[in-house]
């Protein structure tokens, strides 16, 4: 349960050639990531977001199949967190959302994300 000054969120992360760590659970050697431009990552995420928003797909399902974050195995759930625990753009985007809302594209050193606030 998130405390008063905490939020809870799930996210879908797509890493790209500019990401800080160019490897993930689904691409341990980083072969795909190193060859993915930021533009490609963003267009993938925009398509996922569209499918989720219009009800064609569930956030958790897309996260568990496509997210480059290890939170994929939890459907993208990051659990509760407070200010100062996440990269600033990610934190700002999450706090700006209402519960149930999904962000536009968020850029961090890790890659590009869409965030769904869950608490």
Backbone atoms as SQL, in Angstrom:
CREATE TABLE atoms (id INTEGER PRIMARY KEY, chain TEXT, resi INTEGER, resn TEXT, atom TEXT, x REAL, y REAL, z REAL);
INSERT INTO atoms VALUES
  (1, 'A', 1, 'UNK', 'N', 0.853, -1.205, 0.000),
  (2, 'A', 1, 'UNK', 'CA', 0.000, 0.000, 0.000),
  (3, 'A', 1, 'UNK', 'C', 0.887, 1.253, 0.000),
  (4, 'A', 2, 'UNK', 'N', 0.605, 2.168, -0.879),
  (5, 'A', 2, 'UNK', 'CA', 1.400, 3.400, -0.959),
  (6, 'A', 2, 'UNK', 'C', 1.029, 4.329, 0.200),
  (7, 'A', 3, 'UNK', 'N', 2.018, 4.926, 0.833),
  (8, 'A', 3, 'UNK', 'CA', 1.723, 5.875, 1.910),
  (9, 'A', 3, 'UNK', 'C', 1.337, 7.224, 1.295),
  (10, 'A', 4, 'UNK', 'N', 0.954, 8.166, 2.127),
  (11, 'A', 4, 'UNK', 'CA', 0.397, 9.441, 1.655),
  (12, 'A', 4, 'UNK', 'C', 1.276, 10.164, 0.625),
  (13, 'A', 5, 'UNK', 'N', 2.581, 10.131, 0.830),
  (14, 'A', 5, 'UNK', 'CA', 3.434, 10.878, -0.100),
  (15, 'A', 5, 'UNK', 'C', 4.071, 9.975, -1.148),
  (16, 'A', 6, 'UNK', 'N', 3.520, 8.773, -1.295),
  (17, 'A', 6, 'UNK', 'CA', 4.042, 7.865, -2.306),
  (18, 'A', 6, 'UNK', 'C', 3.025, 7.664, -3.422),
  (19, 'A', 7, 'UNK', 'N', 3.518, 7.207, -4.548),
  (20, 'A', 7, 'UNK', 'CA', 2.647, 6.833, -5.657),
  (21, 'A', 7, 'UNK', 'C', 2.993, 5.389, -5.996),
  (22, 'A', 8, 'UNK', 'N', 2.146, 4.788, -6.796),
  (23, 'A', 8, 'UNK', 'CA', 2.453, 3.456, -7.310),
  (24, 'A', 8, 'UNK', 'C', 2.232, 3.502, -8.805),
  (25, 'A', 9, 'UNK', 'N', 3.108, 2.849, -9.544),
  (26, 'A', 9, 'UNK', 'CA', 2.993, 2.915, -10.992),
  (27, 'A', 9, 'UNK', 'C', 3.507, 1.642, -11.641),
  (28, 'A', 10, 'UNK', 'N', 3.028, 1.434, -12.861),
  (29, 'A', 10, 'UNK', 'CA', 3.556, 0.400, -13.737),
  (30, 'A', 10, 'UNK', 'C', 4.109, 1.122, -14.957),
  (31, 'A', 11, 'UNK', 'N', 5.056, 0.499, -15.626),
  (32, 'A', 11, 'UNK', 'CA', 5.579, 1.157, -16.830),
  (33, 'A', 11, 'UNK', 'C', 5.985, 0.137, -17.864),
  (34, 'A', 12, 'UNK', 'N', 6.132, 0.636, -19.074),
  (35, 'A', 12, 'UNK', 'CA', 6.696, -0.146, -20.166),
  (36, 'A', 12, 'UNK', 'C', 7.923, 0.633, -20.620),
  (37, 'A', 13, 'UNK', 'N', 9.061, -0.013, -20.574),
  (38, 'A', 13, 'UNK', 'CA', 10.330, 0.616, -20.955),
  (39, 'A', 13, 'UNK', 'C', 10.815, 0.006, -22.260),
  (40, 'A', 14, 'UNK', 'N', 11.156, 0.860, -23.200),
  (41, 'A', 14, 'UNK', 'CA', 11.832, 0.392, -24.401),
  (42, 'A', 14, 'UNK', 'C', 13.212, 1.062, -24.426),
  (43, 'A', 15, 'UNK', 'N', 14.235, 0.225, -24.372),
  (44, 'A', 15, 'UNK', 'CA', 15.609, 0.751, -24.408),
  (45, 'A', 15, 'UNK', 'C', 16.016, 0.998, -25.853),
  (46, 'A', 16, 'UNK', 'N', 17.008, 1.867, -26.031),
  (47, 'A', 16, 'UNK', 'CA', 17.503, 2.184, -27.370),
  (48, 'A', 16, 'UNK', 'C', 18.999, 2.456, -27.313),
  (49, 'A', 17, 'UNK', 'N', 19.571, 2.785, -28.450),
  (50, 'A', 17, 'UNK', 'CA', 21.033, 2.963, -28.542),
  (51, 'A', 17, 'UNK', 'C', 21.585, 4.013, -27.580),
  (52, 'A', 18, 'UNK', 'N', 20.739, 4.942, -27.131),
  (53, 'A', 18, 'UNK', 'CA', 21.194, 5.977, -26.201),
  (54, 'A', 18, 'UNK', 'C', 20.978, 5.616, -24.742),
  (55, 'A', 19, 'UNK', 'N', 20.433, 4.440, -24.467),
  (56, 'A', 19, 'UNK', 'CA', 20.152, 4.030, -23.093),
  (57, 'A', 19, 'UNK', 'C', 21.436, 3.788, -22.309),
  (58, 'A', 20, 'UNK', 'N', 21.342, 4.045, -21.015),
  (59, 'A', 20, 'UNK', 'CA', 22.488, 3.902, -20.119),
  (60, 'A', 20, 'UNK', 'C', 23.006, 2.460, -20.105),
  (61, 'A', 21, 'UNK', 'N', 22.100, 1.504, -19.916),
  (62, 'A', 21, 'UNK', 'CA', 22.492, 0.083, -19.933),
  (63, 'A', 21, 'UNK', 'C', 21.888, -0.570, -21.163),
  (64, 'A', 22, 'UNK', 'N', 22.740, -1.022, -22.062),
  (65, 'A', 22, 'UNK', 'CA', 22.232, -1.560, -23.327),
  (66, 'A', 22, 'UNK', 'C', 22.054, -3.074, -23.257),
  (67, 'A', 23, 'UNK', 'N', 21.325, -3.519, -22.247),
  (68, 'A', 23, 'UNK', 'CA', 20.989, -4.938, -22.127),
  (69, 'A', 23, 'UNK', 'C', 19.714, -5.026, -21.309),
  (70, 'A', 24, 'UNK', 'N', 18.984, -6.113, -21.471),
  (71, 'A', 24, 'UNK', 'CA', 17.792, -6.322, -20.666),
  (72, 'A', 24, 'UNK', 'C', 17.519, -7.809, -20.565),
  (73, 'A', 25, 'UNK', 'N', 16.528, -8.176, -19.786),
  (74, 'A', 25, 'UNK', 'CA', 16.191, -9.593, -19.605),
  (75, 'A', 25, 'UNK', 'C', 15.862, -10.262, -20.932),
  (76, 'A', 26, 'UNK', 'N', 15.295, -9.502, -21.885),
  (77, 'A', 26, 'UNK', 'CA', 14.938, -10.145, -23.151),
  (78, 'A', 26, 'UNK', 'C', 16.003, -9.935, -24.228),
  (79, 'A', 27, 'UNK', 'N', 17.026, -9.179, -23.915),
  (80, 'A', 27, 'UNK', 'CA', 18.118, -8.924, -24.863),
  (81, 'A', 27, 'UNK', 'C', 19.424, -8.806, -24.065),
  (82, 'A', 28, 'UNK', 'N', 19.853, -9.928, -23.446),
  (83, 'A', 28, 'UNK', 'CA', 20.988, -9.890, -22.513),
  (84, 'A', 28, 'UNK', 'C', 22.281, -9.360, -23.124),
  (85, 'A', 29, 'UNK', 'N', 22.461, -9.556, -24.408),
  (86, 'A', 29, 'UNK', 'CA', 23.683, -9.067, -25.062),
  (87, 'A', 29, 'UNK', 'C', 23.501, -7.666, -25.634),
  (88, 'A', 30, 'UNK', 'N', 22.269, -7.184, -25.607),
  (89, 'A', 30, 'UNK', 'CA', 21.997, -5.836, -26.097),
  (90, 'A', 30, 'UNK', 'C', 22.032, -5.699, -27.605),
  (91, 'A', 31, 'UNK', 'N', 21.924, -6.819, -28.320),
  (92, 'A', 31, 'UNK', 'CA', 22.016, -6.755, -29.790),
  (93, 'A', 31, 'UNK', 'C', 20.913, -5.904, -30.404),
  (94, 'A', 32, 'UNK', 'N', 19.678, -6.128, -29.945),
  (95, 'A', 32, 'UNK', 'CA', 18.536, -5.381, -30.487),
  (96, 'A', 32, 'UNK', 'C', 18.604, -3.934, -30.006),
  (97, 'A', 33, 'UNK', 'N', 18.863, -3.767, -28.711),
  (98, 'A', 33, 'UNK', 'CA', 18.889, -2.424, -28.111),
  (99, 'A', 33, 'UNK', 'C', 19.906, -1.524, -28.815),
  (100, 'A', 34, 'UNK', 'N', 21.100, -2.035, -29.053),
  (101, 'A', 34, 'UNK', 'CA', 22.158, -1.234, -29.698),
  (102, 'A', 34, 'UNK', 'C', 21.777, -0.797, -31.109),
  (103, 'A', 35, 'UNK', 'N', 20.837, -1.527, -31.715),
  (104, 'A', 35, 'UNK', 'CA', 20.413, -1.197, -33.078),
  (105, 'A', 35, 'UNK', 'C', 19.047, -0.532, -33.137),
  (106, 'A', 36, 'UNK', 'N', 18.541, -0.131, -31.986),
  (107, 'A', 36, 'UNK', 'CA', 17.239, 0.531, -31.932),
  (108, 'A', 36, 'UNK', 'C', 17.453, 2.024, -31.734),
  (109, 'A', 37, 'UNK', 'N', 16.930, 2.834, -32.650),
  (110, 'A', 37, 'UNK', 'CA', 17.040, 4.286, -32.478),
  (111, 'A', 37, 'UNK', 'C', 15.978, 4.734, -31.482),
  (112, 'A', 38, 'UNK', 'N', 16.158, 5.911, -30.928),
  (113, 'A', 38, 'UNK', 'CA', 15.154, 6.459, -30.025),
  (114, 'A', 38, 'UNK', 'C', 13.827, 6.593, -30.761),
  (115, 'A', 39, 'UNK', 'N', 13.877, 7.010, -32.032),
  (116, 'A', 39, 'UNK', 'CA', 12.650, 7.205, -32.825),
  (117, 'A', 39, 'UNK', 'C', 11.878, 5.895, -32.961),
  (118, 'A', 40, 'UNK', 'N', 12.606, 4.809, -33.209),
  (119, 'A', 40, 'UNK', 'CA', 11.967, 3.495, -33.330),
  (120, 'A', 40, 'UNK', 'C', 11.322, 3.096, -32.004),
  (121, 'A', 41, 'UNK', 'N', 12.053, 3.301, -30.918),
  (122, 'A', 41, 'UNK', 'CA', 11.536, 2.970, -29.588),
  (123, 'A', 41, 'UNK', 'C', 10.257, 3.764, -29.299),
  (124, 'A', 42, 'UNK', 'N', 10.282, 5.054, -29.634),
  (125, 'A', 42, 'UNK', 'CA', 9.119, 5.917, -29.398),
  (126, 'A', 42, 'UNK', 'C', 7.929, 5.447, -30.240),
  (127, 'A', 43, 'UNK', 'N', 8.162, 5.114, -31.501),
  (128, 'A', 43, 'UNK', 'CA', 7.017, 4.708, -32.319),
  (129, 'A', 43, 'UNK', 'C', 6.428, 3.382, -31.850),
  (130, 'A', 44, 'UNK', 'N', 7.276, 2.480, -31.361),
  (131, 'A', 44, 'UNK', 'CA', 6.787, 1.227, -30.759),
  (132, 'A', 44, 'UNK', 'C', 5.885, 1.538, -29.571),
  (133, 'A', 45, 'UNK', 'N', 6.376, 2.395, -28.688),
  (134, 'A', 45, 'UNK', 'CA', 5.611, 2.744, -27.485),
  (135, 'A', 45, 'UNK', 'C', 4.296, 3.434, -27.822),
  (136, 'A', 46, 'UNK', 'N', 4.331, 4.320, -28.823),
  (137, 'A', 46, 'UNK', 'CA', 3.099, 5.020, -29.220),
  (138, 'A', 46, 'UNK', 'C', 2.054, 4.021, -29.703),
  (139, 'A', 47, 'UNK', 'N', 2.493, 3.018, -30.448),
  (140, 'A', 47, 'UNK', 'CA', 1.575, 1.982, -30.933),
  (141, 'A', 47, 'UNK', 'C', 1.021, 1.172, -29.759),
  (142, 'A', 48, 'UNK', 'N', 1.879, 0.822, -28.798),
  (143, 'A', 48, 'UNK', 'CA', 1.417, 0.092, -27.607),
  (144, 'A', 48, 'UNK', 'C', 0.397, 0.923, -26.848),
  (145, 'A', 49, 'UNK', 'N', 0.713, 2.210, -26.660),
  (146, 'A', 49, 'UNK', 'CA', -0.167, 3.098, -25.897),
  (147, 'A', 49, 'UNK', 'C', -1.539, 3.173, -26.559),
  (148, 'A', 50, 'UNK', 'N', -1.527, 3.307, -27.868),
  (149, 'A', 50, 'UNK', 'CA', -2.763, 3.376, -28.654),
  (150, 'A', 50, 'UNK', 'C', -3.615, 2.122, -28.421),
  (151, 'A', 51, 'UNK', 'N', -2.983, 0.957, -28.506),
  (152, 'A', 51, 'UNK', 'CA', -3.696, -0.314, -28.300),
  (153, 'A', 51, 'UNK', 'C', -4.274, -0.416, -26.891),
  (154, 'A', 52, 'UNK', 'N', -3.529, 0.071, -25.905),
  (155, 'A', 52, 'UNK', 'CA', -3.991, 0.012, -24.518),
  (156, 'A', 52, 'UNK', 'C', -5.165, 0.973, -24.316),
  (157, 'A', 53, 'UNK', 'N', -5.003, 2.211, -24.781),
  (158, 'A', 53, 'UNK', 'CA', -6.024, 3.237, -24.587),
  (159, 'A', 53, 'UNK', 'C', -7.337, 2.858, -25.280),
  (160, 'A', 54, 'UNK', 'N', -7.242, 2.275, -26.459),
  (161, 'A', 54, 'UNK', 'CA', -8.480, 1.939, -27.167),
  (162, 'A', 54, 'UNK', 'C', -9.000, 0.546, -26.795),
  (163, 'A', 55, 'UNK', 'N', -8.346, -0.108, -25.831),
  (164, 'A', 55, 'UNK', 'CA', -8.871, -1.365, -25.311),
  (165, 'A', 55, 'UNK', 'C', -8.493, -2.622, -26.085),
  (166, 'A', 56, 'UNK', 'N', -7.599, -2.488, -27.067),
  (167, 'A', 56, 'UNK', 'CA', -7.176, -3.658, -27.842),
  (168, 'A', 56, 'UNK', 'C', -6.207, -4.546, -27.056),
  (169, 'A', 57, 'UNK', 'N', -5.536, -3.950, -26.088),
  (170, 'A', 57, 'UNK', 'CA', -4.546, -4.709, -25.313),
  (171, 'A', 57, 'UNK', 'C', -4.555, -4.217, -23.870),
  (172, 'A', 58, 'UNK', 'N', -4.096, -5.084, -22.964),
  (173, 'A', 58, 'UNK', 'CA', -3.979, -4.718, -21.546),
  (174, 'A', 58, 'UNK', 'C', -2.548, -4.259, -21.270),
  (175, 'A', 59, 'UNK', 'N', -2.441, -3.215, -20.456),
  (176, 'A', 59, 'UNK', 'CA', -1.133, -2.661, -20.089),
  (177, 'A', 59, 'UNK', 'C', -0.200, -3.772, -19.602),
  (178, 'A', 60, 'UNK', 'N', -0.697, -4.595, -18.651),
  (179, 'A', 60, 'UNK', 'CA', 0.131, -5.642, -18.035),
  (180, 'A', 60, 'UNK', 'C', 0.646, -6.632, -19.084),
  (181, 'A', 61, 'UNK', 'N', -0.219, -6.977, -20.036),
  (182, 'A', 61, 'UNK', 'CA', 0.183, -7.961, -21.046),
  (183, 'A', 61, 'UNK', 'C', 1.304, -7.427, -21.930),
  (184, 'A', 62, 'UNK', 'N', 1.161, -6.176, -22.352),
  (185, 'A', 62, 'UNK', 'CA', 2.199, -5.565, -23.195),
  (186, 'A', 62, 'UNK', 'C', 3.495, -5.431, -22.391),
  (187, 'A', 63, 'UNK', 'N', 3.369, -4.967, -21.136),
  (188, 'A', 63, 'UNK', 'CA', 4.557, -4.816, -20.282),
  (189, 'A', 63, 'UNK', 'C', 5.275, -6.150, -20.124),
  (190, 'A', 64, 'UNK', 'N', 4.526, -7.213, -19.842),
  (191, 'A', 64, 'UNK', 'CA', 5.203, -8.479, -19.580),
  (192, 'A', 64, 'UNK', 'C', 5.857, -9.059, -20.828),
  (193, 'A', 65, 'UNK', 'N', 5.364, -8.704, -22.003),
  (194, 'A', 65, 'UNK', 'CA', 5.976, -9.217, -23.240),
  (195, 'A', 65, 'UNK', 'C', 7.067, -8.326, -23.811),
  (196, 'A', 66, 'UNK', 'N', 6.916, -7.013, -23.674),
  (197, 'A', 66, 'UNK', 'CA', 7.793, -6.106, -24.424),
  (198, 'A', 66, 'UNK', 'C', 8.674, -5.178, -23.593),
  (199, 'A', 67, 'UNK', 'N', 8.356, -4.978, -22.315),
  (200, 'A', 67, 'UNK', 'CA', 9.142, -4.022, -21.531),
  (201, 'A', 67, 'UNK', 'C', 10.562, -4.533, -21.321),
  (202, 'A', 68, 'UNK', 'N', 11.543, -3.628, -21.440),
  (203, 'A', 68, 'UNK', 'CA', 12.941, -3.980, -21.199),
  (204, 'A', 68, 'UNK', 'C', 13.299, -3.931, -19.718),
  (205, 'A', 69, 'UNK', 'N', 12.357, -3.614, -18.862),
  (206, 'A', 69, 'UNK', 'CA', 12.619, -3.552, -17.420),
  (207, 'A', 69, 'UNK', 'C', 12.319, -4.915, -16.802),
  (208, 'A', 70, 'UNK', 'N', 13.050, -5.261, -15.746),
  (209, 'A', 70, 'UNK', 'CA', 12.790, -6.537, -15.065),
  (210, 'A', 70, 'UNK', 'C', 11.402, -6.546, -14.411),
  (211, 'A', 71, 'UNK', 'N', 10.774, -5.368, -14.277),
  (212, 'A', 71, 'UNK', 'CA', 9.405, -5.300, -13.737),
  (213, 'A', 71, 'UNK', 'C', 8.413, -5.959, -14.702),
  (214, 'A', 72, 'UNK', 'N', 8.861, -6.306, -15.905),
  (215, 'A', 72, 'UNK', 'CA', 7.995, -6.969, -16.892),
  (216, 'A', 72, 'UNK', 'C', 7.344, -8.215, -16.291),
  (217, 'A', 73, 'UNK', 'N', 8.114, -8.947, -15.463),
  (218, 'A', 73, 'UNK', 'CA', 7.540, -10.174, -14.911),
  (219, 'A', 73, 'UNK', 'C', 6.415, -9.892, -13.916),
  (220, 'A', 74, 'UNK', 'N', 6.264, -8.651, -13.522),
  (221, 'A', 74, 'UNK', 'CA', 5.136, -8.244, -12.661),
  (222, 'A', 74, 'UNK', 'C', 4.149, -7.385, -13.458),
  (223, 'A', 75, 'UNK', 'N', 4.152, -7.526, -14.762),
  (224, 'A', 75, 'UNK', 'CA', 3.250, -6.743, -15.601),
  (225, 'A', 75, 'UNK', 'C', 3.609, -5.264, -15.612),
  (226, 'A', 76, 'UNK', 'N', 4.884, -4.959, -15.302),
  (227, 'A', 76, 'UNK', 'CA', 5.350, -3.576, -15.315),
  (228, 'A', 76, 'UNK', 'C', 5.251, -2.870, -13.975),
  (229, 'A', 77, 'UNK', 'N', 4.713, -3.562, -12.964),
  (230, 'A', 77, 'UNK', 'CA', 4.492, -2.930, -11.653),
  (231, 'A', 77, 'UNK', 'C', 5.807, -2.621, -10.959),
  (232, 'A', 78, 'UNK', 'N', 5.980, -1.355, -10.578),
  (233, 'A', 78, 'UNK', 'CA', 7.184, -0.924, -9.859),
  (234, 'A', 78, 'UNK', 'C', 6.959, -0.853, -8.354),
  (235, 'A', 79, 'UNK', 'N', 5.702, -1.050, -7.940),
  (236, 'A', 79, 'UNK', 'CA', 5.403, -0.922, -6.518),
  (237, 'A', 79, 'UNK', 'C', 5.378, 0.541, -6.115),
  (238, 'A', 80, 'UNK', 'N', 5.160, 0.821, -4.817),
  (239, 'A', 80, 'UNK', 'CA', 5.093, 2.211, -4.351),
  (240, 'A', 80, 'UNK', 'C', 6.486, 2.853, -4.291),
  (241, 'A', 81, 'UNK', 'N', 6.543, 4.132, -4.594),
  (242, 'A', 81, 'UNK', 'CA', 7.799, 4.870, -4.445),
  (243, 'A', 81, 'UNK', 'C', 7.497, 6.322, -4.125),
  (244, 'A', 82, 'UNK', 'N', 8.481, 6.970, -3.529),
  (245, 'A', 82, 'UNK', 'CA', 8.332, 8.374, -3.164),
  (246, 'A', 82, 'UNK', 'C', 9.223, 9.248, -4.017),
  (247, 'A', 83, 'UNK', 'N', 9.187, 10.538, -3.753),
  (248, 'A', 83, 'UNK', 'CA', 10.031, 11.462, -4.499),
  (249, 'A', 83, 'UNK', 'C', 11.503, 11.161, -4.245),
  (250, 'A', 84, 'UNK', 'N', 12.304, 11.334, -5.292),
  (251, 'A', 84, 'UNK', 'CA', 13.744, 11.120, -5.157),
  (252, 'A', 84, 'UNK', 'C', 14.178, 9.677, -5.375),
  (253, 'A', 85, 'UNK', 'N', 13.231, 8.758, -5.621),
  (254, 'A', 85, 'UNK', 'CA', 13.603, 7.349, -5.798),
  (255, 'A', 85, 'UNK', 'C', 13.736, 6.949, -7.266),
  (256, 'A', 86, 'UNK', 'N', 13.116, 7.717, -8.139),
  (257, 'A', 86, 'UNK', 'CA', 13.165, 7.415, -9.572),
  (258, 'A', 86, 'UNK', 'C', 13.864, 8.564, -10.285),
  (259, 'A', 87, 'UNK', 'N', 14.239, 8.345, -11.553),
  (260, 'A', 87, 'UNK', 'CA', 14.804, 9.446, -12.327),
  (261, 'A', 87, 'UNK', 'C', 13.750, 10.552, -12.422),
  (262, 'A', 88, 'UNK', 'N', 14.218, 11.795, -12.349),
  (263, 'A', 88, 'UNK', 'CA', 13.335, 12.961, -12.260),
  (264, 'A', 88, 'UNK', 'C', 12.209, 12.995, -13.314),
  (265, 'A', 89, 'UNK', 'N', 12.502, 12.816, -14.599),
  (266, 'A', 89, 'UNK', 'CA', 11.405, 12.891, -15.583),
  (267, 'A', 89, 'UNK', 'C', 10.331, 11.833, -15.325),
  (268, 'A', 90, 'UNK', 'N', 10.768, 10.658, -14.867),
  (269, 'A', 90, 'UNK', 'CA', 9.837, 9.565, -14.587),
  (270, 'A', 90, 'UNK', 'C', 8.971, 9.912, -13.381),
  (271, 'A', 91, 'UNK', 'N', 9.628, 10.414, -12.346),
  (272, 'A', 91, 'UNK', 'CA', 8.920, 10.827, -11.128),
  (273, 'A', 91, 'UNK', 'C', 7.901, 11.927, -11.438),
  (274, 'A', 92, 'UNK', 'N', 8.335, 12.940, -12.167),
  (275, 'A', 92, 'UNK', 'CA', 7.435, 14.056, -12.501),
  (276, 'A', 92, 'UNK', 'C', 6.220, 13.577, -13.285),
  (277, 'A', 93, 'UNK', 'N', 6.456, 12.697, -14.249),
  (278, 'A', 93, 'UNK', 'CA', 5.355, 12.185, -15.076),
  (279, 'A', 93, 'UNK', 'C', 4.366, 11.401, -14.215),
  (280, 'A', 94, 'UNK', 'N', 4.891, 10.575, -13.325),
  (281, 'A', 94, 'UNK', 'CA', 4.020, 9.735, -12.489),
  (282, 'A', 94, 'UNK', 'C', 3.172, 10.587, -11.552),
  (283, 'A', 95, 'UNK', 'N', 3.799, 11.543, -10.876),
  (284, 'A', 95, 'UNK', 'CA', 3.053, 12.391, -9.939),
  (285, 'A', 95, 'UNK', 'C', 2.017, 13.260, -10.656),
  (286, 'A', 96, 'UNK', 'N', 2.232, 13.537, -11.928),
  (287, 'A', 96, 'UNK', 'CA', 1.294, 14.378, -12.687),
  (288, 'A', 96, 'UNK', 'C', 0.045, 13.611, -13.128),
  (289, 'A', 97, 'UNK', 'N', 0.127, 12.286, -13.094),
  (290, 'A', 97, 'UNK', 'CA', -1.007, 11.476, -13.549),
  (291, 'A', 97, 'UNK', 'C', -2.020, 11.266, -12.426),
  (292, 'A', 98, 'UNK', 'N', -3.267, 11.055, -12.826),
  (293, 'A', 98, 'UNK', 'CA', -4.272, 10.582, -11.879),
  (294, 'A', 98, 'UNK', 'C', -4.223, 9.060, -11.933),
  (295, 'A', 99, 'UNK', 'N', -4.691, 8.409, -10.874),
  (296, 'A', 99, 'UNK', 'CA', -4.709, 6.945, -10.846),
  (297, 'A', 99, 'UNK', 'C', -5.495, 6.425, -12.054),
  (298, 'A', 100, 'UNK', 'N', -4.895, 5.492, -12.767),
  (299, 'A', 100, 'UNK', 'CA', -5.542, 4.921, -13.944),
  (300, 'A', 100, 'UNK', 'C', -5.136, 5.582, -15.255),
  (301, 'A', 101, 'UNK', 'N', -4.514, 6.750, -15.164),
  (302, 'A', 101, 'UNK', 'CA', -4.087, 7.454, -16.384),
  (303, 'A', 101, 'UNK', 'C', -2.752, 6.911, -16.890),
  (304, 'A', 102, 'UNK', 'N', -2.564, 7.042, -18.196),
  (305, 'A', 102, 'UNK', 'CA', -1.318, 6.607, -18.834),
  (306, 'A', 102, 'UNK', 'C', -0.627, 7.823, -19.437),
  (307, 'A', 103, 'UNK', 'N', 0.664, 7.925, -19.167),
  (308, 'A', 103, 'UNK', 'CA', 1.435, 9.087, -19.629),
  (309, 'A', 103, 'UNK', 'C', 1.656, 9.043, -21.134),
  (310, 'A', 104, 'UNK', 'N', 2.104, 10.186, -21.633),
  (311, 'A', 104, 'UNK', 'CA', 2.686, 10.226, -22.978),
  (312, 'A', 104, 'UNK', 'C', 4.095, 9.645, -22.834),
  (313, 'A', 105, 'UNK', 'N', 4.917, 9.747, -23.856),
  (314, 'A', 105, 'UNK', 'CA', 6.281, 9.214, -23.822),
  (315, 'A', 105, 'UNK', 'C', 7.127, 9.977, -22.790),
  (316, 'A', 106, 'UNK', 'N', 7.818, 9.235, -21.938),
  (317, 'A', 106, 'UNK', 'CA', 8.714, 9.816, -20.938),
  (318, 'A', 106, 'UNK', 'C', 10.133, 9.353, -21.257),
  (319, 'A', 107, 'UNK', 'N', 11.040, 10.325, -21.394),
  (320, 'A', 107, 'UNK', 'CA', 12.446, 10.035, -21.692),
  (321, 'A', 107, 'UNK', 'C', 13.273, 10.024, -20.421),
  (322, 'A', 108, 'UNK', 'N', 14.054, 8.963, -20.191),
  (323, 'A', 108, 'UNK', 'CA', 15.033, 8.973, -19.093),
  (324, 'A', 108, 'UNK', 'C', 16.340, 8.390, -19.620),
  (325, 'A', 109, 'UNK', 'N', 17.344, 8.349, -18.755),
  (326, 'A', 109, 'UNK', 'CA', 18.628, 7.744, -19.130),
  (327, 'A', 109, 'UNK', 'C', 18.474, 6.259, -19.437),
  (328, 'A', 110, 'UNK', 'N', 17.400, 5.650, -18.932),
  (329, 'A', 110, 'UNK', 'CA', 17.195, 4.215, -19.153),
  (330, 'A', 110, 'UNK', 'C', 16.621, 3.923, -20.530),
  (331, 'A', 111, 'UNK', 'N', 15.863, 4.874, -21.063),
  (332, 'A', 111, 'UNK', 'CA', 15.212, 4.665, -22.352),
  (333, 'A', 111, 'UNK', 'C', 13.929, 5.479, -22.407),
  (334, 'A', 112, 'UNK', 'N', 12.950, 4.998, -23.173),
  (335, 'A', 112, 'UNK', 'CA', 11.664, 5.693, -23.234),
  (336, 'A', 112, 'UNK', 'C', 10.600, 4.815, -22.579),
  (337, 'A', 113, 'UNK', 'N', 9.676, 5.465, -21.899),
  (338, 'A', 113, 'UNK', 'CA', 8.662, 4.741, -21.131),
  (339, 'A', 113, 'UNK', 'C', 7.277, 5.301, -21.419),
  (340, 'A', 114, 'UNK', 'N', 6.260, 4.479, -21.133),
  (341, 'A', 114, 'UNK', 'CA', 4.939, 5.015, -20.826),
  (342, 'A', 114, 'UNK', 'C', 4.644, 4.513, -19.415),
  (343, 'A', 115, 'UNK', 'N', 3.991, 5.356, -18.648),
  (344, 'A', 115, 'UNK', 'CA', 3.753, 5.091, -17.237),
  (345, 'A', 115, 'UNK', 'C', 2.255, 5.067, -16.988),
  (346, 'A', 116, 'UNK', 'N', 1.810, 4.096, -16.211),
  (347, 'A', 116, 'UNK', 'CA', 0.420, 4.093, -15.763),
  (348, 'A', 116, 'UNK', 'C', 0.440, 4.193, -14.243),
  (349, 'A', 117, 'UNK', 'N', -0.196, 5.235, -13.743),
  (350, 'A', 117, 'UNK', 'CA', -0.261, 5.387, -12.289),
  (351, 'A', 117, 'UNK', 'C', -1.332, 4.445, -11.751),
  (352, 'A', 118, 'UNK', 'N', -0.964, 3.657, -10.761),
  (353, 'A', 118, 'UNK', 'CA', -1.905, 2.670, -10.231),
  (354, 'A', 118, 'UNK', 'C', -2.264, 2.942, -8.772),
  (355, 'A', 119, 'UNK', 'N', -1.615, 3.926, -8.166),
  (356, 'A', 119, 'UNK', 'CA', -1.935, 4.230, -6.765),
  (357, 'A', 119, 'UNK', 'C', -1.264, 5.495, -6.299);
